[in-house]
């Protein structure tokens, strides 16, 4: 796989790890992989691929578990379906199906033979990408907002080079579920990263800046991935590969604009579905009324509503 060149400060390729088991969504994920669960009618993986393309990237590499090809199949051309939709006058659906195939032309897949951690998953893709920088999107983290989160990172990468991470400020009690930034200079939006700690123990958090699943990785990080040794939880951590490059190449964190949903959890997934639905003007009014009614049904059950 030769590295292409293009806009985005030399970043042309997005890596999407989609090899997770999705145990928190069983039994829904017994047959259907987690990345295929829908938010507002589109599977999670489609949201991430669309964000990468909207950010200006040319190519997307899915890192999949062995034998799991539904995500790739989702983006395959389906002329028979398109013809059937055309015959029924369903032109909008037909356009959407055609657009999927256009996205599919940018897609390829590599297998992660064993689930050894996020650093390992990303390394499975980058070892065949060549020496350039690349982007990583974790489809579990859905970010909704006017400017794609990855585009915001690429803008900073074009200015400052190196690695750029998306971060959000969280209460101390929550930050320990994430990679956490050891901050340096901070202009209120962009923060110099002096180190990173994966899921710090309570009381040891270096800041409240939690890493969200959007990254631009410098070539130095890609080069560090094959040498990773087990970190937090015995897994090969992307966080550790990035931390290893501090001092060698620039690393910055961006307080992105937008709202992040943890679609790795049922509650986050439900909130994301609601948010995406409310963002659709055609659905907002009807759904808002239902939400009010449903909350009223539960009033008095100890809920704050
Ligand atoms: C991964 C990363 C973590 C990051 C998080 C964002 O953790 O290891 O650094 O903060 O994604 O969602 P995971 O959620 O896979 O445990």
CSV table of C-alpha atoms and ligand atoms in Angstrom, one decimal:
chain,number,residue,atom,x,y,z
A,1,UNK,CA,0.0,0.0,0.0
A,2,UNK,CA,1.9,3.1,-1.1
A,3,UNK,CA,1.2,6.3,0.9
A,4,UNK,CA,-0.6,8.8,-1.2
A,5,UNK,CA,0.0,12.5,-1.0
A,6,UNK,CA,-2.6,15.2,-0.8
A,7,UNK,CA,-4.1,18.0,1.3
A,8,UNK,CA,-4.2,17.6,5.1
A,9,UNK,CA,-0.5,18.3,5.8
A,10,UNK,CA,0.5,15.0,4.1
A,11,UNK,CA,-2.2,13.0,5.9
A,12,UNK,CA,-4.2,11.1,3.3
A,13,UNK,CA,-5.2,7.9,5.2
A,14,UNK,CA,-7.5,7.2,8.1
A,15,UNK,CA,-7.3,4.0,10.2
A,16,UNK,CA,-10.5,2.7,11.7
A,17,UNK,CA,-10.1,-0.1,14.3
A,18,UNK,CA,-13.3,-2.1,14.2
A,19,UNK,CA,-12.2,-5.4,15.7
A,20,UNK,CA,-13.8,-5.1,19.1
A,21,UNK,CA,-16.2,-7.8,20.4
A,22,UNK,CA,-19.0,-5.5,21.5
A,23,UNK,CA,-19.8,-7.5,24.6
A,24,UNK,CA,-21.7,-4.6,26.2
A,25,UNK,CA,-24.2,-4.8,23.4
A,26,UNK,CA,-24.9,-8.5,23.6
A,27,UNK,CA,-27.2,-10.1,22.4
A,28,UNK,CA,-27.5,-7.5,19.6
A,29,UNK,CA,-23.8,-8.1,18.7
A,30,UNK,CA,-24.0,-11.9,18.7
A,31,UNK,CA,-24.2,-11.9,14.9
A,32,UNK,CA,-24.1,-8.2,13.9
A,33,UNK,CA,-20.7,-6.6,14.8
A,34,UNK,CA,-20.8,-3.5,17.0
A,35,UNK,CA,-19.5,-1.2,14.2
A,36,UNK,CA,-22.7,-2.1,12.3
A,37,UNK,CA,-25.1,-0.9,15.0
A,38,UNK,CA,-27.1,2.0,13.7
A,39,UNK,CA,-27.2,5.6,15.0
A,40,UNK,CA,-29.9,7.6,13.2
A,41,UNK,CA,-30.2,5.0,10.4
A,42,UNK,CA,-26.5,4.7,9.6
A,43,UNK,CA,-24.0,2.2,11.1
A,44,UNK,CA,-21.3,3.5,13.4
A,45,UNK,CA,-18.6,2.6,10.9
A,46,UNK,CA,-20.4,4.7,8.2
A,47,UNK,CA,-20.4,7.7,10.5
A,48,UNK,CA,-16.6,7.4,10.9
A,49,UNK,CA,-15.9,6.8,7.2
A,50,UNK,CA,-18.0,9.8,6.3
A,51,UNK,CA,-16.2,12.0,8.9
A,52,UNK,CA,-12.8,10.9,7.4
A,53,UNK,CA,-13.9,11.8,3.9
A,54,UNK,CA,-15.5,15.0,5.0
A,55,UNK,CA,-12.2,15.9,6.6
A,56,UNK,CA,-10.5,15.6,3.2
A,57,UNK,CA,-8.9,12.2,3.5
A,58,UNK,CA,-8.6,10.0,0.5
A,59,UNK,CA,-8.4,6.5,1.8
A,60,UNK,CA,-9.7,4.5,4.8
A,61,UNK,CA,-8.2,1.3,6.2
A,62,UNK,CA,-10.5,-0.8,8.4
A,63,UNK,CA,-8.8,-3.0,11.0
A,64,UNK,CA,-11.1,-6.0,11.3
A,65,UNK,CA,-11.3,-9.2,13.3
A,66,UNK,CA,-10.7,-12.3,11.3
A,67,UNK,CA,-13.6,-13.4,9.2
A,68,UNK,CA,-15.6,-10.2,9.9
A,69,UNK,CA,-16.4,-8.5,6.6
A,70,UNK,CA,-19.9,-7.0,7.1
A,71,UNK,CA,-18.5,-3.5,7.4
A,72,UNK,CA,-16.7,-3.8,4.0
A,73,UNK,CA,-19.8,-5.4,2.4
A,74,UNK,CA,-21.8,-2.5,3.6
A,75,UNK,CA,-19.8,-0.2,1.2
A,76,UNK,CA,-20.0,-2.5,-1.8
A,77,UNK,CA,-21.8,-1.4,-4.9
A,78,UNK,CA,-25.3,-3.0,-5.3
A,79,UNK,CA,-26.6,-2.3,-8.8
A,80,UNK,CA,-29.6,-4.6,-8.3
A,81,UNK,CA,-30.8,-2.7,-5.2
A,82,UNK,CA,-30.2,0.6,-6.9
A,83,UNK,CA,-32.3,-0.6,-9.9
A,84,UNK,CA,-35.1,-1.8,-7.6
A,85,UNK,CA,-35.1,1.5,-5.8
A,86,UNK,CA,-35.1,3.4,-9.1
A,87,UNK,CA,-38.1,1.3,-10.3
A,88,UNK,CA,-40.0,2.3,-7.2
A,89,UNK,CA,-39.2,5.9,-7.5
A,90,UNK,CA,-37.2,5.9,-4.3
A,91,UNK,CA,-34.6,8.3,-5.6
A,92,UNK,CA,-33.3,9.5,-2.2
A,93,UNK,CA,-32.6,5.9,-1.0
A,94,UNK,CA,-31.0,5.1,-4.4
A,95,UNK,CA,-28.7,8.1,-4.1
A,96,UNK,CA,-27.7,7.0,-0.6
A,97,UNK,CA,-26.9,3.5,-1.7
A,98,UNK,CA,-24.8,4.9,-4.6
A,99,UNK,CA,-22.9,7.2,-2.2
A,100,UNK,CA,-22.0,4.2,-0.1
A,101,UNK,CA,-20.3,2.5,-3.1
A,102,UNK,CA,-18.4,5.8,-3.7
A,103,UNK,CA,-17.1,5.6,-0.2
A,104,UNK,CA,-16.3,2.0,-0.6
A,105,UNK,CA,-13.9,2.8,-3.4
A,106,UNK,CA,-11.7,4.5,-0.8
A,107,UNK,CA,-11.8,1.5,1.6
A,108,UNK,CA,-9.5,-1.4,2.3
A,109,UNK,CA,-9.2,-3.8,5.2
A,110,UNK,CA,-6.4,-5.4,7.2
A,111,UNK,CA,-7.0,-8.1,9.8
A,112,UNK,CA,-6.0,-8.0,13.4
A,113,UNK,CA,-5.4,-11.6,14.1
A,114,UNK,CA,-5.6,-11.2,17.9
A,115,UNK,CA,-7.1,-8.5,20.1
A,116,UNK,CA,-3.9,-7.3,21.7
A,117,UNK,CA,-4.9,-3.6,22.2
A,118,UNK,CA,-5.5,-0.4,20.3
A,119,UNK,CA,-1.8,0.2,19.7
A,120,UNK,CA,-1.6,-3.3,18.1
A,121,UNK,CA,-4.7,-2.7,16.0
A,122,UNK,CA,-3.4,0.6,14.6
A,123,UNK,CA,0.0,-1.0,14.1
A,124,UNK,CA,-1.6,-3.7,11.9
A,125,UNK,CA,-2.6,-1.0,9.5
A,126,UNK,CA,0.4,1.3,9.7
A,127,UNK,CA,3.0,-1.4,9.0
A,128,UNK,CA,1.7,-1.5,5.4
A,129,UNK,CA,1.1,2.3,5.0
A,130,UNK,CA,4.6,3.5,4.4
A,131,UNK,CA,6.4,6.2,6.4
A,132,UNK,CA,3.9,9.1,6.3
A,133,UNK,CA,1.6,10.4,9.1
A,134,UNK,CA,-2.0,9.0,9.3
A,135,UNK,CA,-5.2,9.7,11.1
A,136,UNK,CA,-7.1,7.3,13.5
A,137,UNK,CA,-10.8,7.4,14.2
A,138,UNK,CA,-12.4,5.2,16.8
A,139,UNK,CA,-16.0,4.6,15.5
A,140,UNK,CA,-17.2,4.1,19.1
A,141,UNK,CA,-16.6,7.8,19.7
A,142,UNK,CA,-19.2,9.6,17.7
A,143,UNK,CA,-18.6,13.3,17.5
A,144,UNK,CA,-21.4,15.6,16.3
A,145,UNK,CA,-20.8,19.2,15.4
A,146,UNK,CA,-20.6,21.7,12.6
A,147,UNK,CA,-17.0,21.0,11.7
A,148,UNK,CA,-15.8,17.3,11.6
A,149,UNK,CA,-13.7,16.7,14.6
A,150,UNK,CA,-10.9,15.2,12.5
A,151,UNK,CA,-10.9,18.3,10.3
A,152,UNK,CA,-10.2,20.4,13.4
A,153,UNK,CA,-7.2,18.2,14.2
A,154,UNK,CA,-5.9,18.3,10.6
A,155,UNK,CA,-6.1,22.1,10.7
A,156,UNK,CA,-3.8,22.1,13.8
A,157,UNK,CA,-1.5,19.5,12.2
A,158,UNK,CA,-1.1,21.7,9.1
A,159,UNK,CA,0.0,24.5,11.4
A,160,UNK,CA,2.1,22.8,14.0
A,161,UNK,CA,3.0,19.4,12.4
A,162,UNK,CA,3.4,16.2,14.5
A,163,UNK,CA,0.8,14.4,16.4
A,164,UNK,CA,-2.6,16.0,17.3
A,165,UNK,CA,-5.1,14.5,19.7
A,166,UNK,CA,-8.7,15.4,20.4
A,167,UNK,CA,-9.4,16.1,24.0
A,168,UNK,CA,-12.3,17.1,26.2
A,169,UNK,CA,-12.3,18.4,29.8
A,170,UNK,CA,-13.9,16.0,32.3
A,171,UNK,CA,-14.6,15.9,36.0
A,172,UNK,CA,-11.8,14.2,38.0
A,173,UNK,CA,-14.1,11.2,38.7
A,174,UNK,CA,-14.5,10.4,35.0
A,175,UNK,CA,-11.1,11.2,33.5
A,176,UNK,CA,-9.6,7.9,34.7
A,177,UNK,CA,-11.6,6.0,32.0
A,178,UNK,CA,-9.5,7.6,29.3
A,179,UNK,CA,-6.0,8.4,28.1
A,180,UNK,CA,-5.1,11.6,30.0
A,181,UNK,CA,-2.8,14.4,28.9
A,182,UNK,CA,0.2,15.7,30.9
A,183,UNK,CA,-0.3,19.4,29.8
A,184,UNK,CA,2.3,22.0,28.9
A,185,UNK,CA,1.6,25.4,27.3
A,186,UNK,CA,-2.1,26.0,26.8
A,187,UNK,CA,-3.7,28.7,24.7
A,188,UNK,CA,-7.2,27.7,25.8
A,189,UNK,CA,-7.8,25.6,22.7
A,190,UNK,CA,-4.5,23.9,21.8
A,191,UNK,CA,-2.4,22.3,24.5
A,192,UNK,CA,1.2,21.2,24.3
A,193,UNK,CA,1.4,17.5,25.4
A,194,UNK,CA,4.3,16.7,27.6
A,195,UNK,CA,3.2,13.1,28.3
A,196,UNK,CA,0.2,10.8,28.4
A,197,UNK,CA,-1.1,8.3,30.9
A,198,UNK,CA,-3.6,5.6,30.0
A,199,UNK,CA,-6.4,5.3,32.5
A,200,UNK,CA,-4.7,6.8,35.5
A,201,UNK,CA,-5.6,5.5,39.0
A,202,UNK,CA,-7.8,7.9,41.1
A,203,UNK,CA,-5.8,10.7,42.5
A,204,UNK,CA,-2.9,10.3,40.0
A,205,UNK,CA,-4.6,12.1,37.0
A,206,UNK,CA,-2.1,14.5,35.5
A,207,UNK,CA,-5.0,16.7,34.2
A,208,UNK,CA,-8.7,16.6,33.4
A,209,UNK,CA,-8.0,16.5,29.7
A,210,UNK,CA,-9.3,13.1,28.4
A,211,UNK,CA,-8.3,11.8,24.9
A,212,UNK,CA,-11.2,11.2,22.6
A,213,UNK,CA,-11.0,8.7,19.7
A,214,UNK,CA,-9.6,11.1,17.0
A,215,UNK,CA,-5.9,11.3,16.3
A,216,UNK,CA,-3.4,12.5,13.7
A,217,UNK,CA,-0.3,10.4,14.3
A,218,UNK,CA,3.2,11.6,13.3
A,219,UNK,CA,5.5,9.2,11.5
A,220,UNK,CA,7.4,8.9,14.8
A,221,UNK,CA,4.3,7.4,16.5
A,222,UNK,CA,3.8,4.9,13.6
A,223,UNK,CA,7.4,3.9,13.9
A,224,UNK,CA,7.0,3.4,17.7
A,225,UNK,CA,4.0,1.0,17.3
A,226,UNK,CA,5.9,-2.2,16.4
A,227,UNK,CA,8.1,-1.8,19.5
A,228,UNK,CA,5.3,-1.4,22.0
A,229,UNK,CA,5.3,-3.6,25.2
A,230,UNK,CA,2.2,-4.3,27.2
A,231,UNK,CA,0.9,-1.4,29.2
A,232,UNK,CA,-2.4,-0.7,31.0
A,233,UNK,CA,-4.5,-3.8,31.3
A,234,UNK,CA,-1.7,-5.9,29.7
A,235,UNK,CA,-2.6,-4.4,26.3
A,236,UNK,CA,-0.5,-2.6,23.6
A,237,UNK,CA,-1.6,1.0,24.1
A,238,UNK,CA,-1.7,3.6,21.4
A,239,UNK,CA,-1.3,6.1,24.3
A,240,UNK,CA,2.1,4.7,25.1
A,241,UNK,CA,3.4,4.9,21.5
A,242,UNK,CA,2.4,8.6,21.4
A,243,UNK,CA,3.9,9.3,24.8
A,244,UNK,CA,7.2,7.7,23.6
A,245,UNK,CA,7.5,10.4,20.9
A,246,UNK,CA,7.2,13.4,23.2
A,247,UNK,CA,10.4,15.4,22.8
A,248,UNK,CA,11.2,13.7,19.5
A,249,UNK,CA,8.2,15.2,17.5
A,250,UNK,CA,5.5,17.7,18.4
A,251,UNK,CA,2.4,16.4,20.2
A,252,UNK,CA,-0.6,18.7,20.7
A,253,UNK,CA,-4.1,18.2,22.0
A,254,UNK,CA,-7.1,20.2,20.8
A,255,UNK,CA,-10.2,21.0,22.7
A,256,UNK,CA,-12.5,20.3,19.7
A,257,UNK,CA,-15.8,21.9,19.1
A,258,UNK,CA,-18.7,19.4,19.1
A,259,UNK,CA,-20.4,16.8,21.3
A,260,UNK,CA,-18.9,13.4,21.9
A,261,UNK,CA,-21.0,10.3,22.5
A,262,UNK,CA,-19.6,7.1,23.9
A,263,UNK,CA,-21.2,4.6,21.5
A,264,UNK,CA,-19.2,1.8,23.2
A,265,UNK,CA,-21.9,2.0,26.0
A,266,UNK,CA,-25.6,1.4,25.6
A,267,UNK,CA,-26.4,4.7,27.3
A,268,UNK,CA,-24.0,6.7,25.0
A,269,UNK,CA,-25.5,4.9,22.0
A,270,UNK,CA,-29.0,5.8,23.0
A,271,UNK,CA,-28.0,9.5,23.6
A,272,UNK,CA,-26.2,9.6,20.2
A,273,UNK,CA,-29.3,8.3,18.5
A,274,UNK,CA,-31.4,10.9,20.1
A,275,UNK,CA,-29.0,13.7,19.4
A,276,UNK,CA,-28.7,12.7,15.7
A,277,UNK,CA,-32.4,12.4,15.4
A,278,UNK,CA,-33.0,15.8,17.0
A,279,UNK,CA,-30.4,17.3,14.6
A,280,UNK,CA,-32.7,16.4,11.7
A,281,UNK,CA,-35.2,19.3,11.4
A,282,UNK,CA,-37.8,17.0,9.9
A,283,UNK,CA,-37.8,14.7,12.9
A,284,UNK,CA,-37.1,17.1,15.7
A,285,UNK,CA,-40.6,18.3,16.5
A,286,UNK,CA,-42.3,14.8,16.6
A,287,UNK,CA,-39.5,13.3,18.6
A,288,UNK,CA,-39.2,16.2,21.0
A,289,UNK,CA,-42.9,15.7,21.8
A,290,UNK,CA,-42.4,12.0,22.4
A,291,UNK,CA,-39.4,12.6,24.7
A,292,UNK,CA,-41.4,15.0,26.8
A,293,UNK,CA,-44.2,12.4,27.1
A,294,UNK,CA,-41.8,9.6,28.0
A,295,UNK,CA,-40.1,11.7,30.6
A,296,UNK,CA,-43.5,12.5,32.1
A,297,UNK,CA,-44.3,8.8,32.2
A,298,UNK,CA,-41.3,8.3,34.5
A,299,UNK,CA,-41.7,11.4,36.7
A,300,UNK,CA,-42.0,10.4,40.3
A,301,UNK,CA,-39.9,7.2,39.8
A,302,UNK,CA,-36.9,8.9,41.4
A,303,UNK,CA,-35.7,10.4,38.1
A,304,UNK,CA,-34.7,14.1,38.1
A,305,UNK,CA,-37.1,14.9,35.2
B,1,LIG,C1,-9.2,4.1,24.1
B,1,LIG,C2,-7.8,4.7,24.4
B,1,LIG,C3,-8.0,5.8,25.4
B,1,LIG,C4,-8.9,6.9,24.8
B,1,LIG,C5,-10.3,6.2,24.5
B,1,LIG,C6,-11.2,7.2,23.8
B,1,LIG,O1,-9.7,3.5,25.3
B,1,LIG,O2,-7.0,3.7,24.8
B,1,LIG,O3,-6.7,6.4,25.5
B,1,LIG,O4,-9.1,7.9,25.8
B,1,LIG,O5,-10.1,5.1,23.6
B,1,LIG,O6,-12.5,6.7,23.7
B,1,LIG,P1,-10.9,2.5,25.3
B,1,LIG,O7,-12.1,3.2,25.3
B,1,LIG,O8,-10.8,1.6,24.1
B,1,LIG,O9,-10.7,1.6,26.6
